[in-house]
Tab-separated table of C-alpha atoms in Angstrom:
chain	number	residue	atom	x	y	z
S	605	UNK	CA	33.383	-103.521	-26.341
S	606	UNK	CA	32.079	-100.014	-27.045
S	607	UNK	CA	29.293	-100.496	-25.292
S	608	UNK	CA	31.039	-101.418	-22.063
S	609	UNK	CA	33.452	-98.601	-22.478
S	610	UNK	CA	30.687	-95.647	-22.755
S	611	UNK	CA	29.172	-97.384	-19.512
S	612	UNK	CA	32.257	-97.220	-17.856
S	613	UNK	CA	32.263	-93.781	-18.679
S	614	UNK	CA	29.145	-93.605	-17.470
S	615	UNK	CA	29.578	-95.087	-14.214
S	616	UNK	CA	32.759	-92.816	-13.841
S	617	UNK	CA	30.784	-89.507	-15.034
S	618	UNK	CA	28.439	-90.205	-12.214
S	619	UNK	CA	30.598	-90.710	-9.426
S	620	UNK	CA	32.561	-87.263	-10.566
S	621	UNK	CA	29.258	-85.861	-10.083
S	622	UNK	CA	28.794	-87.495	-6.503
S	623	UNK	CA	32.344	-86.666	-5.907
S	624	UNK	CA	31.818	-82.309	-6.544
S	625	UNK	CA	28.285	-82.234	-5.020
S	626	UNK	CA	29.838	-83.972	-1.819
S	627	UNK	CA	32.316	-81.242	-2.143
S	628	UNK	CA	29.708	-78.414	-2.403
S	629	UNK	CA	27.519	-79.531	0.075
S	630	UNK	CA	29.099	-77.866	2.867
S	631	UNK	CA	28.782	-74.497	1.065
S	632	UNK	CA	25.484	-75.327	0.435
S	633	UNK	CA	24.202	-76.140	3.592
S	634	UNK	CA	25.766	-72.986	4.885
S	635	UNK	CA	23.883	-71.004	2.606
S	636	UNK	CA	20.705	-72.597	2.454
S	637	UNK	CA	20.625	-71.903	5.994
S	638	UNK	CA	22.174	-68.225	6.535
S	639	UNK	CA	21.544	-66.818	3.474
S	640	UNK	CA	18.191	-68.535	1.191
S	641	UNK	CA	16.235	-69.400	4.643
S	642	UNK	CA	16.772	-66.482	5.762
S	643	UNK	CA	15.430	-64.498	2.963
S	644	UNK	CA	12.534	-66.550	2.745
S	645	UNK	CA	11.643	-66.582	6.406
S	646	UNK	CA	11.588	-62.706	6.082
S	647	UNK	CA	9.184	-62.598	3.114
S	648	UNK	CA	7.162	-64.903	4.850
S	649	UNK	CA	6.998	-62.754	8.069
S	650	UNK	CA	6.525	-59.871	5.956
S	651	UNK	CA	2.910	-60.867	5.770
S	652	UNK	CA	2.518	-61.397	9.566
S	653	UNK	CA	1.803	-58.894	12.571
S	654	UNK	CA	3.889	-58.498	14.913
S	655	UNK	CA	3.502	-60.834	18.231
S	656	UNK	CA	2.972	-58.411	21.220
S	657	UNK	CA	2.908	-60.454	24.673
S	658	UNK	CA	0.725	-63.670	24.509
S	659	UNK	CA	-0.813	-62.596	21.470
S	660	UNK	CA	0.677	-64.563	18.595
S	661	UNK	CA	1.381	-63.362	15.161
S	662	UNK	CA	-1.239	-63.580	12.753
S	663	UNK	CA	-1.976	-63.125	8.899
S	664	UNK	CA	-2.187	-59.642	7.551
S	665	UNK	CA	-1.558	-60.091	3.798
S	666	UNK	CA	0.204	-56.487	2.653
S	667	UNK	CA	-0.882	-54.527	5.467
S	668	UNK	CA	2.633	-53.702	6.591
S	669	UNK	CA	3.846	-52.720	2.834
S	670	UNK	CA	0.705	-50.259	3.131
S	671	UNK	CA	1.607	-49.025	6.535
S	672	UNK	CA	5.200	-48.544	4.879
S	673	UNK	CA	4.194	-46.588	2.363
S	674	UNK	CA	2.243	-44.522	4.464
S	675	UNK	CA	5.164	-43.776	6.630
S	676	UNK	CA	6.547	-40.361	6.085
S	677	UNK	CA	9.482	-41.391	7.728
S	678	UNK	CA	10.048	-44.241	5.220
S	679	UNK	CA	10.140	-41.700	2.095
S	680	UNK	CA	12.388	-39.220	4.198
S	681	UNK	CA	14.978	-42.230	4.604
S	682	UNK	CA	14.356	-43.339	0.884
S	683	UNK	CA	15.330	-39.307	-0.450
S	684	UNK	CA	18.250	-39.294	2.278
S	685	UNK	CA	19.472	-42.758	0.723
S	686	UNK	CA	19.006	-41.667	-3.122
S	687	UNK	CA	21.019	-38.493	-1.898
S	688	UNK	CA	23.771	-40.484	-0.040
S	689	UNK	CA	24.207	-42.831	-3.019
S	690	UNK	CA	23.944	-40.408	-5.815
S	691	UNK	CA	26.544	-38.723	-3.357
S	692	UNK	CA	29.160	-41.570	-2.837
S	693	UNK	CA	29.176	-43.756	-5.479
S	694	UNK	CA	30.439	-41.154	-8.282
S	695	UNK	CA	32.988	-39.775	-5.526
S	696	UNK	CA	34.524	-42.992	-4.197
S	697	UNK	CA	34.857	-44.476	-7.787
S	698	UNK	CA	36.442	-41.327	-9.057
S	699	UNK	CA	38.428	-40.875	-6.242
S	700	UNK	CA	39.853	-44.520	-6.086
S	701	UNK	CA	40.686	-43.967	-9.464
S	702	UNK	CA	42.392	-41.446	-9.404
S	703	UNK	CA	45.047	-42.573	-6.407
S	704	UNK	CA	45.199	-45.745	-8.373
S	705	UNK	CA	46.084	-44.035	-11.227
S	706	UNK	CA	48.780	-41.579	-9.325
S	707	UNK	CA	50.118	-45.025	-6.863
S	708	UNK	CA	51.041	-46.733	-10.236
S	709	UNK	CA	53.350	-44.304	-11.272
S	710	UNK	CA	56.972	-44.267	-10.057
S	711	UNK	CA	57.526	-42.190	-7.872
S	712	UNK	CA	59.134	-41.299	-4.566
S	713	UNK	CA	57.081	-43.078	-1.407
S	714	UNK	CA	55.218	-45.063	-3.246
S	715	UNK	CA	54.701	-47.680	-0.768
S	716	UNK	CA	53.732	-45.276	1.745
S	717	UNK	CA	51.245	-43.556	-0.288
S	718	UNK	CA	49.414	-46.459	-1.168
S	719	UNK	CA	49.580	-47.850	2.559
S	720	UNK	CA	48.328	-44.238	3.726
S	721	UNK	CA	45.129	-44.745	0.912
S	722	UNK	CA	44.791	-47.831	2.040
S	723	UNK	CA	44.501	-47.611	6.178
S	724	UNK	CA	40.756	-46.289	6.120
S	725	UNK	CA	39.850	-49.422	5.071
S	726	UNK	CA	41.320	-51.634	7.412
S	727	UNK	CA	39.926	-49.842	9.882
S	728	UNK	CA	36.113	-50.510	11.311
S	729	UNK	CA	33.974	-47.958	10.599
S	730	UNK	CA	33.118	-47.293	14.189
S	731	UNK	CA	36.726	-45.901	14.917
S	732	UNK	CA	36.372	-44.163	11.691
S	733	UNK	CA	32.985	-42.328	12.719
S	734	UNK	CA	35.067	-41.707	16.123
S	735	UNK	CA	37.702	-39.352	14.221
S	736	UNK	CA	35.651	-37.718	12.452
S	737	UNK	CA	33.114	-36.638	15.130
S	738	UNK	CA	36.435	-35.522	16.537
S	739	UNK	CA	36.552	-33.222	13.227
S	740	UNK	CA	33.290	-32.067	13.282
S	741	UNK	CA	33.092	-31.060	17.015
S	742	UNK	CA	31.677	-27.576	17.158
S	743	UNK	CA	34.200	-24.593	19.105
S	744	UNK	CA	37.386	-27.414	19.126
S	745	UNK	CA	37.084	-30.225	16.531
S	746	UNK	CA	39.940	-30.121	12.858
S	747	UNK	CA	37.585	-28.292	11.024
S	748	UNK	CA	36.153	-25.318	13.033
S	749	UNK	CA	40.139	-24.666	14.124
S	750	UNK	CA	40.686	-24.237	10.481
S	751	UNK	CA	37.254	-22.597	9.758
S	752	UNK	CA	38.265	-19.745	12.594
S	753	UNK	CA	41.816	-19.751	11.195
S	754	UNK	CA	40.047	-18.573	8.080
S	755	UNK	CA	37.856	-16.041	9.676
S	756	UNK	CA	34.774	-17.886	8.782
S	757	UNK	CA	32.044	-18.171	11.718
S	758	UNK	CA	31.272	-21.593	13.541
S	759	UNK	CA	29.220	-24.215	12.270
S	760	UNK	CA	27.659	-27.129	13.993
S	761	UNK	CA	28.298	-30.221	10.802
S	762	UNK	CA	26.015	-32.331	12.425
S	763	UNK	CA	23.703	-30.382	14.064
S	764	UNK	CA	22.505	-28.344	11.160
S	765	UNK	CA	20.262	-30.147	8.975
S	766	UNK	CA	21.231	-28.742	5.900
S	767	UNK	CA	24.890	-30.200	6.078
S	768	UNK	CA	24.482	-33.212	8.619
S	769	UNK	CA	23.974	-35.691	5.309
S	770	UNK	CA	27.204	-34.182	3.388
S	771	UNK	CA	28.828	-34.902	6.363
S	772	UNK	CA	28.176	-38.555	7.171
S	773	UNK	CA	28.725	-39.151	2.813
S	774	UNK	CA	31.642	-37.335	3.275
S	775	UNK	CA	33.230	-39.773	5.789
S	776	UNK	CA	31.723	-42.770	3.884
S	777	UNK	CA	33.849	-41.663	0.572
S	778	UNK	CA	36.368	-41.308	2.744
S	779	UNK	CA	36.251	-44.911	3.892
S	780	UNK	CA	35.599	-46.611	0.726
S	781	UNK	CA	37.405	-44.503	-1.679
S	782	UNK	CA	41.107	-46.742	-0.495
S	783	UNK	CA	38.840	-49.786	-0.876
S	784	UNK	CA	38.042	-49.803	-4.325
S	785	UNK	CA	41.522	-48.138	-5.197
S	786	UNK	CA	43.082	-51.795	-4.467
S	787	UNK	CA	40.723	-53.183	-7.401
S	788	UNK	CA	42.181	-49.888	-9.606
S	789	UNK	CA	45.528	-50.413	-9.057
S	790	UNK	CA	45.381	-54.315	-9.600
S	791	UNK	CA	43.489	-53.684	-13.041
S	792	UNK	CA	45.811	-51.144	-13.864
S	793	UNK	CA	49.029	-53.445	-13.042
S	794	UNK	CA	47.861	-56.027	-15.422
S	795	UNK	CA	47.826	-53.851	-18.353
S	796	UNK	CA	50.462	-54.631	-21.466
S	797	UNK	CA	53.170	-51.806	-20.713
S	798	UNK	CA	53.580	-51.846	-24.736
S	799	UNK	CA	50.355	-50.511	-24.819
S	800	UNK	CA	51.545	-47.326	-22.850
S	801	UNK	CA	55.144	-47.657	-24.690
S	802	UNK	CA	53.181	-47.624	-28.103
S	803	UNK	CA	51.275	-44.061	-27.121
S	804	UNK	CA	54.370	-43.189	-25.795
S	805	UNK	CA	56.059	-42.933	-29.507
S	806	UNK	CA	52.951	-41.849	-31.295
S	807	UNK	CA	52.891	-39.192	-28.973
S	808	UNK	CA	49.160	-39.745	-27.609
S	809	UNK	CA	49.083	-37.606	-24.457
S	810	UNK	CA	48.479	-38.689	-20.641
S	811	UNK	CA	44.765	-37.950	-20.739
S	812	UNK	CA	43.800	-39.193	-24.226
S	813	UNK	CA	45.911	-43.031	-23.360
S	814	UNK	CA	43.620	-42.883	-20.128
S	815	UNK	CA	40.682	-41.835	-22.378
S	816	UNK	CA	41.194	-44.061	-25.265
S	817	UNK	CA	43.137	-46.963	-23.974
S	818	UNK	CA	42.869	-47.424	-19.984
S	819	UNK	CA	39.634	-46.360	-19.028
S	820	UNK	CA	38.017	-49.123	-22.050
S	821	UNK	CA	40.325	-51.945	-20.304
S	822	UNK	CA	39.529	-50.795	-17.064
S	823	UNK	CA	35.666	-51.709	-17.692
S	824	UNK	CA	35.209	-54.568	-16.100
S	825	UNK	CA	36.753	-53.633	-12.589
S	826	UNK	CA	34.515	-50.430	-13.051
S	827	UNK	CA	31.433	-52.654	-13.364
S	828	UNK	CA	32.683	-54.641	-10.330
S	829	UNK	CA	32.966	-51.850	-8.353
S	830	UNK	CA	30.045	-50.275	-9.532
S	831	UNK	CA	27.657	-53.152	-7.694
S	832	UNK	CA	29.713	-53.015	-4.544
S	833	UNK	CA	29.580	-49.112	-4.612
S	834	UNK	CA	25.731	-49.602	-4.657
S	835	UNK	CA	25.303	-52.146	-2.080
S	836	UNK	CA	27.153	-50.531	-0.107
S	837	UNK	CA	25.706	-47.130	-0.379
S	838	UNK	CA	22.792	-48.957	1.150
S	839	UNK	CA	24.173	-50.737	3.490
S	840	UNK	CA	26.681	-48.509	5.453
S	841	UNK	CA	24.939	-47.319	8.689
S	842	UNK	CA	27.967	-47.916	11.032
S	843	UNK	CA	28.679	-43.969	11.570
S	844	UNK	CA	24.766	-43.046	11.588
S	845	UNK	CA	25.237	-44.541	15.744
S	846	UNK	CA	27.957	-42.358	16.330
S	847	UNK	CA	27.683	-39.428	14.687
S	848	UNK	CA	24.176	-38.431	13.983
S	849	UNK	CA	21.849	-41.381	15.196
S	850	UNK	CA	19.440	-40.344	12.166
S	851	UNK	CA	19.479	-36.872	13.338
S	852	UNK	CA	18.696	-33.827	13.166
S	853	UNK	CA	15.197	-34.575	12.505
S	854	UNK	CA	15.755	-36.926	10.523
S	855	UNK	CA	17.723	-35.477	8.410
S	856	UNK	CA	20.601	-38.155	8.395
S	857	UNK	CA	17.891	-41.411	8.556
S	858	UNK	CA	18.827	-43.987	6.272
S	859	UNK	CA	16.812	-47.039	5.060
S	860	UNK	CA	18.750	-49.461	6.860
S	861	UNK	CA	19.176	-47.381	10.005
S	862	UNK	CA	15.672	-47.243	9.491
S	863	UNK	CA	14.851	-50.504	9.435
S	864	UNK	CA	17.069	-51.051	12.375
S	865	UNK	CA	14.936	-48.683	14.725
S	866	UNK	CA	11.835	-50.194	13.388
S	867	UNK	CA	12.704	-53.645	13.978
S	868	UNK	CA	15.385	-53.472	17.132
S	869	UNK	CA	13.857	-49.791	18.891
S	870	UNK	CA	9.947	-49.960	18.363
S	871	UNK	CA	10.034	-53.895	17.943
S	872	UNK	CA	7.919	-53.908	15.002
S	873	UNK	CA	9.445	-57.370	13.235
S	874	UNK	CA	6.607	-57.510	10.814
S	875	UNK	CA	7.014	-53.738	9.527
S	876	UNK	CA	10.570	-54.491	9.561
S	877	UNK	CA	10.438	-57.519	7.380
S	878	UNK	CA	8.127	-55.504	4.893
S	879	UNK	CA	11.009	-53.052	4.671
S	880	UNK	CA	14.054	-55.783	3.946
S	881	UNK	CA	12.126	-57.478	1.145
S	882	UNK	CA	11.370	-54.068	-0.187
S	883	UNK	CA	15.494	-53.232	0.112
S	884	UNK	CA	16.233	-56.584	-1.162
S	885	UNK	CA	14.199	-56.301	-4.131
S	886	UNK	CA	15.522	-52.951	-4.949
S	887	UNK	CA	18.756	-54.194	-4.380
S	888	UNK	CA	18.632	-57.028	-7.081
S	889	UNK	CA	16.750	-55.507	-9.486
S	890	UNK	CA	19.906	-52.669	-9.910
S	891	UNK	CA	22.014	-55.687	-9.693
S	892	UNK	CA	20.671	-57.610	-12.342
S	893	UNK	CA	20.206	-54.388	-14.373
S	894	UNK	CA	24.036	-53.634	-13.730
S	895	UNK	CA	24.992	-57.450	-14.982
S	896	UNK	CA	22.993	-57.896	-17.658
S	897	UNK	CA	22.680	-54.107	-19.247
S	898	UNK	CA	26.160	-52.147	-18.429
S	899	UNK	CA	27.565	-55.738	-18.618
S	900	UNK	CA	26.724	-55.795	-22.112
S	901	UNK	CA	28.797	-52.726	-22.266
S	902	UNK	CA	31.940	-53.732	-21.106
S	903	UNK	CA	34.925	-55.363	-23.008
S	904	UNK	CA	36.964	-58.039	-21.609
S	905	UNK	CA	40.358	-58.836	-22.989
């Protein structure tokens, strides 16, 4: 009798398996074939010249990862990169918190002020490079009107390679900063209000319940944010078409707009795929580190 029972259960644990891996395979095939294929085709042509005309593509072992690191070009867009995420990553995570942190509050408008945080996300990124080459238009654009208002001389944002970088981080924070406010603000709207009750009547100020009590329960959507902050730093090239297009000399080049021009402009597929495994890898090694390190960190109710 036993014995026929823990078959049965058996027989029934089996077909549950059949059952969810029927279910998954779908999602599977879908990203076996757009995502893990992908990647591996890549590495694999990574180690391949590039076909020119009827002359096929043939083995070169690392000599595109040596022609890459012989590109000054490469390094230039590696500095401008480090820059632009050392850049926007501290100042969109601040600054979502911070409207998170004013949007929870009561107060008057609330609605609208988290709807007007919120728009430069919904909106692509080309439209949102369109305004603000509209701002940085030298003689007429929002801020040389103010700049003369001011008295101070007229500057050329984009031109100038000394401020062309700010400028394109500056409109990136501006895009993602309403982005990872949403996250904030949900984190923040699960919290016990007896917790801010109980600092309330032992008289804790604003800054030390953020300090001592929000910010530690607010770890985990940090660390979420955090590896979307860093993707994205290195993956946002949108506004590099329409405001800069890498320019001025350079000065504005980031890997992936990099890797774009060396793939799509020069046609160089097998310098190109060098240059995604090389991103890739970089990627998921500060990924991992972010999981398995900082993750360690971080404590979850």
């Amino acid at each position: 009798m036993q014995a026929s029972t823990a078959r049965a259960g058996n027989a029934g644990a089996g077909q549950r398996a059949i059952h969810a891996w029927l279910l998954l395979l779908p999602a599977l095939m879908l990203l076996v074939a757009f995502t893990h294929w992908p990647a591996v085709a890549t590495l694999i042509d990574s180690f391949y010249s590039t076909p020119r005309g009827s002359r096929p593509s043939v083995w070169v072992g690392l000599e595109n990862y040596q022609v890459m690191w012989d590109d000054p070009v490469f390094w230039h867009a590696v500095r401008n990169n480090l820059w632009f995420a050392g850049a926007t990553i501290p100042l969109s995570i601040g600054l979502a918190l911070v409207m998170a942190l004013w949007v929870n509050e009561r107060l008057a408008g609330r609605t609208l002020v988290r709807m007007a945080y919120f728009t430069p996300t919904v909106l692509p990124m080309i439209a949102v490079a369109n305004i603000w080459l509209f701002f940085y238009t030298p003689q007429y654009g929002l801020l040389e009107q103010i700049t003369g208002a001011l008295g101070l001389p007229s500057h050329n944002w984009l031109g100038d390679p000394s401020t062309a970088l700010a400028a394109v981080t500056l409109v990136a924070v501006w895009k993602e900063a309403g982005f990872f406010m949403i996250f904030y603000l949900a984190a923040l709207q699960t919290l016990n209000p007896s917790l801010k009750e109980a600092a309330a009547i032992e008289g804790a100020s604003r800054w030390y319940f953020f300090r001592r009590v929000q910010w530690p329960l607010l770890m985990p959507t940090t660390l979420f944010v955090l590896v979307n902050a860093v993707i994205n730093a290195f993956r946002l090239v949108d506004h590099i078409f329409i405001l800069t297009r890498g320019g001025p000399d350079n000065a504005t080049t980031l890997l992936l707009y990099h890797l774009y021009e060396v793939g799509f402009k020069f046609w160089d597929t097998g310098y190109a795929a060098a240059i995604t495994v090389v991103l890739v890898a970089v990627l998921a090694t500060v990924a991992l580190v972010q999981f398995f390190v900082l993750d360690k960190r971080v404590h979850y109710k």
